[in-house]
Tab-separated table of C-alpha atoms in Angstrom:
chain	number	residue	atom	x	y	z
A	29	MET	CA	78.345	-50.573	-61.724
A	30	SER	CA	81.414	-50.013	-63.870
A	31	SER	CA	84.528	-48.702	-62.161
A	32	THR	CA	83.957	-45.263	-63.736
A	33	THR	CA	80.467	-44.701	-62.319
A	34	GLN	CA	80.472	-41.874	-59.776
A	35	SER	CA	78.041	-40.718	-57.118
A	36	LYS	CA	76.008	-37.653	-58.104
A	37	THR	CA	75.236	-36.637	-54.514
A	38	LEU	CA	77.453	-33.536	-54.438
A	39	GLN	CA	76.236	-32.481	-57.894
A	40	LYS	CA	72.593	-32.682	-56.799
A	41	GLY	CA	73.109	-30.584	-53.662
A	42	LEU	CA	70.763	-30.272	-50.695
A	43	PHE	CA	67.492	-29.571	-52.490
A	44	GLY	CA	68.226	-31.889	-55.399
A	45	MET	CA	68.467	-34.697	-52.845
A	46	ALA	CA	65.916	-33.581	-50.246
A	47	LEU	CA	62.910	-32.897	-52.487
A	48	PRO	CA	62.713	-36.425	-53.991
A	49	ILE	CA	63.243	-37.931	-50.521
A	50	PHE	CA	60.381	-35.805	-49.173
A	51	GLY	CA	58.204	-36.911	-52.083
A	52	GLU	CA	59.058	-40.532	-51.340
A	53	PHE	CA	58.120	-40.089	-47.667
A	54	MET	CA	54.807	-38.475	-48.608
A	55	LEU	CA	53.941	-41.405	-50.859
A	56	ASN	CA	55.108	-43.989	-48.304
A	57	MET	CA	53.017	-42.383	-45.566
A	58	SER	CA	49.966	-42.517	-47.826
A	59	VAL	CA	50.050	-46.334	-48.070
A	60	PRO	CA	48.957	-47.062	-44.461
A	61	VAL	CA	46.371	-44.275	-44.744
A	62	PHE	CA	44.749	-45.995	-47.729
A	63	ASP	CA	45.076	-49.383	-46.026
A	64	ALA	CA	43.171	-48.003	-43.028
A	65	LEU	CA	40.555	-46.553	-45.370
A	66	PHE	CA	39.996	-49.876	-47.150
A	67	LEU	CA	40.025	-51.793	-43.855
A	68	SER	CA	37.268	-49.502	-42.609
A	69	GLN	CA	35.231	-50.642	-45.628
A	70	VAL	CA	35.555	-54.198	-44.322
A	71	SER	CA	34.505	-53.218	-40.786
A	72	ASP	CA	35.483	-50.885	-37.953
A	73	GLN	CA	36.594	-53.980	-36.051
A	74	ALA	CA	38.962	-54.967	-38.866
A	75	ALA	CA	40.477	-51.478	-38.991
A	76	ALA	CA	40.949	-51.423	-35.210
A	77	SER	CA	42.419	-54.948	-35.112
A	78	VAL	CA	45.062	-54.297	-37.752
A	79	GLY	CA	45.767	-50.813	-36.397
A	80	ALA	CA	46.477	-52.273	-32.965
A	81	VAL	CA	49.284	-54.521	-34.264
A	82	MET	CA	50.865	-51.976	-36.633
A	83	PRO	CA	53.432	-50.843	-33.988
A	84	TRP	CA	55.034	-54.283	-34.425
A	85	PHE	CA	55.611	-53.450	-38.086
A	86	SER	CA	56.974	-50.062	-37.053
A	87	MET	CA	59.651	-51.723	-34.915
A	88	ALA	CA	60.789	-53.803	-37.887
A	89	ILE	CA	60.828	-50.738	-40.142
A	90	VAL	CA	62.925	-48.820	-37.568
A	91	PHE	CA	65.669	-51.441	-37.828
A	92	PHE	CA	65.532	-51.509	-41.642
A	93	SER	CA	65.727	-47.713	-41.692
A	94	ALA	CA	68.623	-47.476	-39.216
A	95	THR	CA	70.574	-50.180	-41.042
A	96	GLY	CA	69.963	-48.610	-44.442
A	97	ILE	CA	71.022	-45.111	-43.426
A	98	ALA	CA	74.090	-46.495	-41.613
A	99	GLY	CA	75.216	-48.430	-44.686
A	100	ALA	CA	74.533	-45.553	-47.068
A	101	SER	CA	76.430	-43.092	-44.838
A	102	LEU	CA	79.462	-45.377	-44.620
A	103	ALA	CA	79.400	-45.944	-48.371
A	104	SER	CA	79.202	-42.173	-48.909
A	105	GLN	CA	82.338	-41.687	-46.814
A	106	TYR	CA	84.245	-44.138	-49.016
A	107	MET	CA	82.824	-42.510	-52.145
A	108	GLY	CA	84.257	-39.244	-50.848
A	109	LYS	CA	87.626	-41.009	-50.628
A	110	GLN	CA	87.080	-42.222	-54.232
A	111	ASN	CA	87.243	-45.779	-52.881
A	112	TYR	CA	84.233	-47.159	-54.745
A	113	GLN	CA	85.384	-50.750	-54.325
A	114	ARG	CA	85.074	-50.447	-50.539
A	115	ALA	CA	81.853	-48.430	-50.847
A	116	ASN	CA	80.220	-51.170	-52.911
A	117	LEU	CA	81.458	-53.816	-50.464
A	118	ILE	CA	79.601	-51.928	-47.722
A	119	LEU	CA	76.482	-51.730	-49.906
A	120	ALA	CA	76.710	-55.477	-50.606
A	121	GLY	CA	76.863	-56.040	-46.850
A	122	LEU	CA	73.808	-53.820	-46.530
A	123	ILE	CA	71.897	-56.067	-48.951
A	124	ILE	CA	72.917	-59.172	-46.973
A	125	LEU	CA	71.749	-57.613	-43.703
A	126	GLY	CA	68.486	-56.580	-45.365
A	127	VAL	CA	67.815	-60.126	-46.592
A	128	LEU	CA	68.675	-61.699	-43.220
A	129	ALA	CA	66.577	-59.185	-41.284
A	130	GLY	CA	63.672	-59.663	-43.692
A	131	LEU	CA	63.770	-63.444	-43.290
A	132	LEU	CA	63.907	-63.187	-39.490
A	133	CYS	CA	61.057	-60.663	-39.366
A	134	GLY	CA	58.938	-62.738	-41.729
A	135	LEU	CA	59.552	-65.904	-39.713
A	136	PHE	CA	58.635	-64.087	-36.506
A	137	PHE	CA	55.379	-62.630	-37.845
A	138	VAL	CA	54.235	-65.872	-39.473
A	139	SER	CA	55.043	-68.034	-36.443
A	140	GLN	CA	53.580	-65.595	-33.910
A	141	ALA	CA	50.652	-64.200	-35.921
A	142	SER	CA	48.072	-65.892	-33.706
A	143	ASN	CA	49.788	-64.719	-30.511
A	144	ILE	CA	50.517	-61.055	-31.239
A	145	GLY	CA	46.872	-60.044	-30.964
A	146	GLN	CA	46.660	-61.786	-27.595
A	147	TRP	CA	49.799	-59.978	-26.413
A	148	MET	CA	48.017	-56.724	-27.307
A	149	SER	CA	45.005	-57.847	-25.196
A	150	LEU	CA	42.699	-57.861	-28.216
A	151	LEU	CA	39.348	-59.613	-28.016
A	152	PRO	CA	39.333	-63.106	-29.607
A	153	ASP	CA	37.528	-61.963	-32.777
A	154	MET	CA	39.896	-59.021	-33.192
A	155	SER	CA	42.915	-61.236	-32.551
A	156	LEU	CA	41.809	-63.551	-35.370
A	157	LEU	CA	41.481	-60.621	-37.774
A	158	ALA	CA	44.935	-59.356	-36.793
A	159	ALA	CA	46.409	-62.835	-37.344
A	160	GLU	CA	44.730	-63.046	-40.758
A	161	TYR	CA	46.550	-59.841	-41.750
A	162	LEU	CA	49.898	-60.696	-40.139
A	163	VAL	CA	50.296	-64.097	-41.820
A	164	LEU	CA	50.491	-62.471	-45.259
A	165	ALA	CA	51.718	-58.927	-44.623
A	166	GLY	CA	54.155	-60.103	-41.956
A	167	ALA	CA	55.628	-62.700	-44.283
A	168	GLY	CA	56.281	-59.982	-46.848
A	169	VAL	CA	57.554	-57.193	-44.590
A	170	GLY	CA	61.049	-58.201	-45.684
A	171	PHE	CA	60.135	-57.042	-49.213
A	172	MET	CA	59.445	-53.585	-47.808
A	173	GLY	CA	62.674	-53.688	-45.790
A	174	LEU	CA	64.776	-54.723	-48.790
A	175	ARG	CA	63.146	-51.998	-50.862
A	176	MET	CA	64.212	-49.477	-48.186
A	177	THR	CA	67.745	-50.878	-48.421
A	178	LEU	CA	67.797	-50.335	-52.187
A	179	ALA	CA	66.392	-46.834	-51.673
A	180	ASN	CA	69.359	-45.988	-49.464
A	181	ILE	CA	71.736	-47.300	-52.134
A	182	CYS	CA	70.064	-44.921	-54.604
A	183	ASN	CA	70.470	-42.080	-52.087
A	184	SER	CA	74.171	-42.791	-51.626
A	185	TYR	CA	74.650	-42.501	-55.400
A	186	GLY	CA	72.662	-39.256	-55.562
A	187	GLN	CA	69.801	-40.938	-57.441
A	188	SER	CA	66.989	-40.322	-54.943
A	189	HIS	CA	64.456	-39.478	-57.675
A	190	TRP	CA	64.158	-43.190	-58.493
A	191	ASN	CA	62.863	-43.798	-54.964
A	192	THR	CA	60.006	-41.363	-55.533
A	193	ILE	CA	58.982	-43.255	-58.666
A	194	SER	CA	59.246	-46.579	-56.825
A	195	ALA	CA	57.085	-45.268	-53.971
A	196	ALA	CA	54.510	-43.921	-56.437
A	197	LEU	CA	54.383	-47.333	-58.134
A	198	MET	CA	53.859	-48.952	-54.730
A	199	LEU	CA	51.025	-46.582	-53.793
A	200	VAL	CA	49.181	-46.942	-57.114
A	201	THR	CA	49.523	-50.745	-57.000
A	202	ASN	CA	48.297	-50.776	-53.410
A	203	ILE	CA	45.212	-48.702	-54.212
A	204	ILE	CA	44.302	-50.759	-57.295
A	205	GLY	CA	44.987	-53.999	-55.416
A	206	ASN	CA	42.755	-52.963	-52.536
A	207	GLY	CA	40.043	-51.909	-54.952
A	208	VAL	CA	40.101	-55.317	-56.646
A	209	LEU	CA	40.656	-57.549	-53.604
A	210	VAL	CA	38.623	-55.634	-51.017
A	211	LEU	CA	35.926	-53.733	-52.921
A	212	GLY	CA	35.534	-56.291	-55.716
A	213	TRP	CA	36.448	-54.106	-58.687
A	214	PHE	CA	36.243	-55.786	-62.118
A	215	GLY	CA	33.988	-58.485	-60.679
A	216	ALA	CA	36.595	-59.917	-58.288
A	217	THR	CA	35.493	-61.682	-55.109
A	218	PRO	CA	36.108	-59.417	-52.060
A	219	MET	CA	38.628	-60.998	-49.672
A	220	GLY	CA	38.319	-58.695	-46.656
A	221	VAL	CA	41.362	-58.376	-44.393
A	222	THR	CA	43.247	-60.967	-46.444
A	223	GLY	CA	42.715	-58.786	-49.509
A	224	VAL	CA	44.271	-55.747	-47.800
A	225	ALA	CA	47.310	-57.803	-46.755
A	226	LEU	CA	47.663	-59.345	-50.222
A	227	ALA	CA	47.417	-55.925	-51.896
A	228	SER	CA	50.232	-54.639	-49.668
A	229	LEU	CA	52.335	-57.714	-50.394
A	230	ILE	CA	51.947	-57.308	-54.167
A	231	ALA	CA	52.705	-53.574	-53.963
A	232	TRP	CA	55.868	-54.148	-51.896
A	233	LEU	CA	57.089	-56.882	-54.258
A	234	LEU	CA	56.477	-54.824	-57.402
A	235	SER	CA	58.167	-51.758	-55.901
A	236	LEU	CA	61.107	-53.904	-54.755
A	237	SER	CA	61.485	-55.373	-58.247
A	238	PHE	CA	61.506	-51.898	-59.796
A	239	SER	CA	64.123	-50.621	-57.317
A	240	LEU	CA	66.297	-53.685	-57.923
A	241	LEU	CA	66.219	-53.108	-61.689
A	242	VAL	CA	67.139	-49.450	-61.144
A	243	VAL	CA	70.132	-50.289	-58.926
A	244	LEU	CA	71.481	-53.065	-61.152
A	245	LEU	CA	70.599	-51.880	-64.670
A	246	LEU	CA	70.236	-48.085	-64.574
A	247	ILE	CA	72.642	-46.958	-61.850
A	248	LYS	CA	74.685	-50.104	-62.594
A	249	VAL	CA	75.904	-50.749	-59.071
A	250	LYS	CA	78.235	-53.734	-58.858
A	251	LEU	CA	77.506	-55.497	-55.570
A	252	PRO	CA	80.260	-57.993	-54.577
A	253	LEU	CA	77.950	-60.222	-52.524
A	254	ALA	CA	80.316	-63.220	-52.433
A	255	GLU	CA	83.172	-61.058	-51.162
A	256	ALA	CA	80.891	-59.433	-48.589
A	257	ILE	CA	79.930	-62.863	-47.227
A	258	LYS	CA	83.603	-63.886	-47.005
A	259	LYS	CA	84.627	-60.614	-45.296
A	260	PRO	CA	81.919	-59.787	-42.712
A	261	ALA	CA	84.408	-57.741	-40.664
A	262	LEU	CA	84.666	-55.320	-43.588
A	263	SER	CA	81.118	-55.488	-44.959
A	264	LEU	CA	78.754	-56.158	-42.028
A	265	LYS	CA	80.473	-55.140	-38.802
A	266	PRO	CA	80.976	-51.439	-39.727
A	267	ILE	CA	77.267	-51.105	-40.570
A	268	LEU	CA	76.097	-52.766	-37.362
A	269	LYS	CA	78.387	-50.533	-35.270
A	270	ILE	CA	76.280	-47.582	-36.426
A	271	ALA	CA	72.922	-49.291	-37.043
A	272	VAL	CA	72.443	-50.968	-33.649
A	273	PRO	CA	72.855	-47.822	-31.514
A	274	SER	CA	71.005	-45.795	-34.169
A	275	ALA	CA	68.004	-48.132	-33.892
A	276	LEU	CA	67.929	-47.748	-30.104
A	277	GLU	CA	67.261	-44.005	-30.280
A	278	PRO	CA	63.910	-44.228	-32.136
A	279	PHE	CA	62.856	-47.031	-29.766
A	280	SER	CA	63.684	-44.734	-26.846
A	281	TYR	CA	61.785	-41.842	-28.420
A	282	GLN	CA	58.703	-43.930	-29.242
A	283	SER	CA	58.729	-45.271	-25.682
A	284	PHE	CA	58.888	-41.673	-24.421
A	285	VAL	CA	55.885	-40.775	-26.585
A	286	MET	CA	53.966	-43.761	-25.173
A	287	VAL	CA	54.831	-42.737	-21.591
A	288	MET	CA	53.714	-39.170	-22.326
A	289	ASN	CA	50.433	-40.501	-23.705
A	290	LEU	CA	49.937	-42.634	-20.587
A	291	MET	CA	50.349	-39.500	-18.477
A	292	ILE	CA	48.014	-37.515	-20.728
A	293	VAL	CA	45.334	-40.229	-20.448
A	294	GLN	CA	45.054	-39.309	-16.766
A	295	PHE	CA	43.957	-35.797	-17.739
A	296	GLY	CA	40.952	-37.087	-19.667
A	297	GLU	CA	39.932	-38.272	-23.115
A	298	THR	CA	39.834	-34.733	-24.516
A	299	SER	CA	43.494	-34.122	-23.665
A	300	LEU	CA	44.595	-37.355	-25.338
A	301	THR	CA	42.413	-36.658	-28.377
A	302	VAL	CA	43.878	-33.211	-29.043
A	303	ARG	CA	47.382	-34.594	-28.512
A	304	ILE	CA	46.864	-37.333	-31.140
A	305	TYR	CA	45.279	-34.952	-33.646
A	306	ALA	CA	48.127	-32.451	-33.198
A	307	LEU	CA	50.689	-35.188	-33.877
A	308	ASN	CA	48.813	-36.059	-37.070
A	309	ILE	CA	48.832	-32.526	-38.471
A	310	TYR	CA	52.473	-31.853	-37.548
A	311	VAL	CA	53.712	-35.088	-39.147
A	312	TYR	CA	54.463	-33.153	-42.345
A	313	CYS	CA	57.041	-31.081	-40.449
A	314	THR	CA	58.675	-34.314	-39.328
A	315	MET	CA	58.745	-35.784	-42.841
A	316	MET	CA	60.297	-32.612	-44.222
A	317	LEU	CA	62.941	-32.522	-41.475
A	318	VAL	CA	63.858	-36.179	-41.963
A	319	ALA	CA	64.158	-35.639	-45.734
A	320	ILE	CA	66.474	-32.648	-45.250
A	321	GLY	CA	68.359	-34.590	-42.566
A	322	ILE	CA	69.015	-37.605	-44.813
A	323	ALA	CA	70.011	-35.434	-47.790
A	324	ASN	CA	72.333	-33.341	-45.631
A	325	THR	CA	73.864	-36.490	-44.135
A	326	MET	CA	74.656	-37.937	-47.575
A	327	LEU	CA	76.374	-34.679	-48.536
A	328	VAL	CA	78.328	-34.186	-45.300
A	329	THR	CA	79.522	-37.794	-45.053
A	330	GLN	CA	80.819	-37.757	-48.616
A	331	LEU	CA	82.678	-34.504	-47.949
A	332	ALA	CA	84.021	-35.905	-44.670
A	333	GLY	CA	85.266	-39.017	-46.443
A	334	ALA	CA	87.159	-36.777	-48.863
A	335	GLY	CA	88.701	-34.885	-45.941
A	336	HIS	CA	87.021	-31.571	-46.887
A	337	PHE	CA	86.162	-30.643	-43.311
A	338	GLU	CA	85.659	-26.921	-43.900
A	339	ARG	CA	83.123	-27.759	-46.611
A	340	CYS	CA	81.520	-30.198	-44.151
A	341	HIS	CA	80.866	-27.328	-41.765
A	342	GLN	CA	79.606	-25.124	-44.591
A	343	GLN	CA	77.224	-27.866	-45.722
A	344	MET	CA	76.061	-28.437	-42.152
A	345	ARG	CA	75.288	-24.735	-41.736
A	346	GLN	CA	73.398	-24.723	-45.039
A	347	GLY	CA	71.377	-27.800	-44.076
A	348	MET	CA	70.604	-26.381	-40.650
A	349	ARG	CA	69.662	-22.965	-42.029
A	350	TRP	CA	67.250	-24.314	-44.625
A	351	GLY	CA	65.863	-26.869	-42.192
A	352	LEU	CA	65.030	-24.112	-39.705
A	353	ILE	CA	63.568	-21.848	-42.393
A	354	ALA	CA	61.407	-24.620	-43.861
A	355	VAL	CA	60.105	-25.848	-40.525
A	356	ALA	CA	59.415	-22.305	-39.304
A	357	ILE	CA	57.295	-21.620	-42.389
A	358	VAL	CA	55.363	-24.908	-42.251
A	359	ALA	CA	54.866	-24.812	-38.459
A	360	SER	CA	53.632	-21.210	-38.676
A	361	ILE	CA	51.158	-22.073	-41.430
A	362	ILE	CA	49.876	-25.039	-39.426
A	363	PHE	CA	49.424	-22.876	-36.328
A	364	ILE	CA	47.624	-20.127	-38.254
A	365	PHE	CA	45.177	-22.651	-39.709
A	366	HIS	CA	45.152	-25.076	-36.770
A	367	GLN	CA	41.433	-24.655	-36.106
A	368	SER	CA	40.556	-25.631	-39.670
A	369	LEU	CA	43.032	-28.521	-39.645
A	370	LEU	CA	41.774	-29.871	-36.320
A	371	GLY	CA	38.267	-29.407	-37.697
A	372	LEU	CA	39.039	-32.100	-40.271
A	373	PHE	CA	39.159	-34.575	-37.386
A	374	THR	CA	36.575	-33.258	-34.936
A	375	SER	CA	33.924	-30.637	-34.224
A	376	ASN	CA	34.244	-31.015	-30.435
A	377	PRO	CA	34.580	-27.445	-29.049
A	378	GLU	CA	36.636	-28.651	-26.062
A	379	VAL	CA	39.200	-30.261	-28.349
A	380	LEU	CA	39.367	-27.159	-30.549
A	381	ALA	CA	39.802	-24.914	-27.495
A	382	LEU	CA	42.679	-27.003	-26.115
A	383	GLY	CA	44.199	-27.134	-29.571
A	384	VAL	CA	45.256	-23.469	-29.506
A	385	VAL	CA	47.933	-23.900	-26.827
A	386	VAL	CA	48.820	-27.466	-27.872
A	387	CYS	CA	49.519	-26.367	-31.456
A	388	LEU	CA	51.467	-23.333	-30.201
A	389	ILE	CA	53.736	-25.625	-28.153
A	390	HIS	CA	54.183	-27.947	-31.146
A	391	SER	CA	55.038	-25.013	-33.427
A	392	LEU	CA	57.648	-23.708	-30.978
A	393	ASN	CA	59.038	-27.226	-30.593
A	394	GLU	CA	59.613	-27.879	-34.302
A	395	PRO	CA	62.745	-25.679	-34.702
A	396	LEU	CA	64.315	-27.536	-31.763
A	397	ARG	CA	63.463	-30.829	-33.448
A	398	ALA	CA	65.096	-29.502	-36.627
A	399	ILE	CA	68.410	-28.926	-34.849
A	400	ASN	CA	68.167	-32.304	-33.119
A	401	ILE	CA	67.257	-34.332	-36.222
A	402	ILE	CA	69.710	-32.673	-38.627
A	403	SER	CA	72.707	-32.665	-36.263
A	404	GLY	CA	71.910	-36.139	-34.902
A	405	ASN	CA	71.625	-37.632	-38.395
A	406	VAL	CA	74.990	-36.243	-39.473
A	407	LEU	CA	76.748	-37.380	-36.288
A	408	ARG	CA	75.371	-40.902	-36.776
A	409	GLY	CA	76.398	-40.877	-40.434
A	410	CYS	CA	79.939	-39.931	-39.412
A	411	GLY	CA	80.100	-42.914	-37.050
A	412	ASP	CA	79.244	-41.111	-33.790
A	413	ALA	CA	76.000	-43.046	-33.264
A	414	VAL	CA	76.857	-44.233	-29.741
A	415	PHE	CA	77.162	-40.637	-28.510
A	416	VAL	CA	73.872	-39.551	-30.111
A	417	THR	CA	71.979	-42.528	-28.701
A	418	GLY	CA	73.567	-42.198	-25.265
A	419	ASN	CA	72.647	-38.519	-25.209
A	420	ALA	CA	69.049	-39.268	-26.206
A	421	ILE	CA	68.501	-42.039	-23.663
A	422	ALA	CA	70.195	-40.178	-20.799
A	423	VAL	CA	68.363	-36.876	-21.325
A	424	THR	CA	64.970	-38.466	-21.959
A	425	TRP	CA	64.859	-41.001	-19.148
A	426	LEU	CA	66.963	-39.313	-16.473
A	427	PHE	CA	65.536	-35.814	-16.910
A	428	SER	CA	62.584	-35.370	-19.287
A	429	VAL	CA	60.352	-38.228	-18.102
A	430	PRO	CA	60.729	-37.290	-14.396
A	431	LEU	CA	60.123	-33.628	-15.310
A	432	ALA	CA	56.949	-34.481	-17.238
A	433	TYR	CA	55.611	-36.575	-14.356
A	434	PHE	CA	56.556	-34.055	-11.650
A	435	THR	CA	55.090	-30.997	-13.376
A	436	GLY	CA	52.194	-32.588	-15.223
A	437	VAL	CA	50.957	-35.296	-12.853
A	438	TYR	CA	52.388	-34.612	-9.381
A	439	LEU	CA	51.985	-30.815	-9.395
A	440	GLY	CA	48.814	-31.129	-11.465
A	441	TYR	CA	49.645	-28.720	-14.298
A	442	GLY	CA	48.310	-31.282	-16.763
A	443	LEU	CA	48.630	-31.576	-20.532
A	444	TYR	CA	50.546	-28.372	-21.180
A	445	ALA	CA	53.226	-29.241	-18.606
A	446	VAL	CA	53.808	-32.675	-20.153
A	447	LEU	CA	54.137	-31.168	-23.640
A	448	LEU	CA	56.513	-28.480	-22.360
A	449	ALA	CA	58.648	-31.229	-20.791
A	450	GLY	CA	58.850	-32.787	-24.252
A	451	MET	CA	59.959	-29.414	-25.595
A	452	VAL	CA	62.697	-29.197	-22.941
A	453	ASP	CA	63.791	-32.703	-24.005
A	454	GLU	CA	64.226	-31.577	-27.621
A	455	PHE	CA	66.077	-28.426	-26.516
A	456	LEU	CA	68.624	-30.281	-24.382
A	457	ARG	CA	69.253	-33.050	-26.911
A	458	SER	CA	69.577	-30.591	-29.803
A	459	GLN	CA	72.067	-28.404	-27.941
A	460	ILE	CA	74.211	-31.377	-26.891
A	461	ASN	CA	74.269	-32.779	-30.447
A	462	TRP	CA	75.035	-29.378	-31.968
A	463	ARG	CA	77.903	-28.759	-29.534
A	464	ARG	CA	79.240	-32.233	-30.285
A	465	TRP	CA	79.283	-31.395	-33.969
A	466	LYS	CA	81.098	-28.095	-33.429
A	467	SER	CA	83.675	-29.804	-31.190
A	468	ASP	CA	84.905	-31.894	-34.176
A	469	LYS	CA	85.215	-34.951	-31.914
A	470	TRP	CA	83.133	-36.871	-34.480
A	471	LYS	CA	86.148	-36.850	-36.822
A	472	ARG	CA	87.694	-39.634	-34.728
A	473	LYS	CA	84.711	-41.857	-35.603
A	474	LEU	CA	85.012	-41.627	-39.388
A	475	ALA	CA	85.545	-44.788	-41.423
A	476	PRO	CA	89.238	-45.744	-41.744
A	477	ASP	CA	90.991	-45.813	-45.109
């Protein structure tokens, strides 16, 4: 980047940032769906084997995501201060962390590919199929992580539309690659599970290359990598101070979801089935909220860096208002058509009957999630990640988990009680985060000049 290049985040505004981010998420979420579809063409066993080890990829992606958002938020603060030299130093540190994390993740997956399936208690044949996938896809997960890092750099400069194009390129390449390597298009020899992994690897690499060209040649970001290596206290440490606690919160939440599912299993297969299907149809609410949350965070952190605190509060109210409106509309539509949507997955009348109340609880829960996600994202972006994570872990494990067990399992109120406990969890966390924001205590956590 030349010294005159400026971030366009504030010019784009909330919707100018959020809509491309939402489009990117939609495209990204479609990749594993198509992978599962092509794996099912190999065999049900192949689809189940790879699906069983995908949570390991999710853990790696959580760290890449937390690190990327932390770096982009810090850079946005310095852009607000018009200190682009320091902002780019942070972004260079973000690239270094992305490369190191990618190498470590790749080394782990390649070296432990044959063991991960055994850790998941897969049958020997399934473990071999999982290892076949992990050796290739695991080696290249760093490509995906580095692409996410570059996407966050684009976001910090208000150029989120490039990420949508990059994600579209990745999806199209993945589909064509799977068609050639798995289904044997154009006379190619089908390669089974290896073909699915190779298609993903090629798609990640091509998308990464495109994003790198965008950052360096189109946005023209100057990344002082040598300086970032020499000054880790200025380039790496500030990111990790936000990223490490930020990564702990999603781990805590995913663990909570797993514990809830373990409780729900005790109520029977039907209860677990309707729970999983409901999560699948409400995922679009989550994607929309995260997109608005990231866009709002980029805007607020840049305003905070400039010292425009009244505008910060105005932007926060705008982000919260539109987040609540959007999620209320989408959640209401999903609830109105929940029978048809659940019918895409099953025709079991017991599942459809349970789905009425389950979808009602999910619809009522989404506005609480909106407050929690939007306020939590901004607090983390302003450097208050330790508070947000501490709040999440304390509320979830000291209150919500015991409440879910006591009401759902011990008192025997079943599935609905467990889901309502999850709703109480979102309510408490959202209120604590929102009050923290209004207290202005987060100002003490902003990046120093």
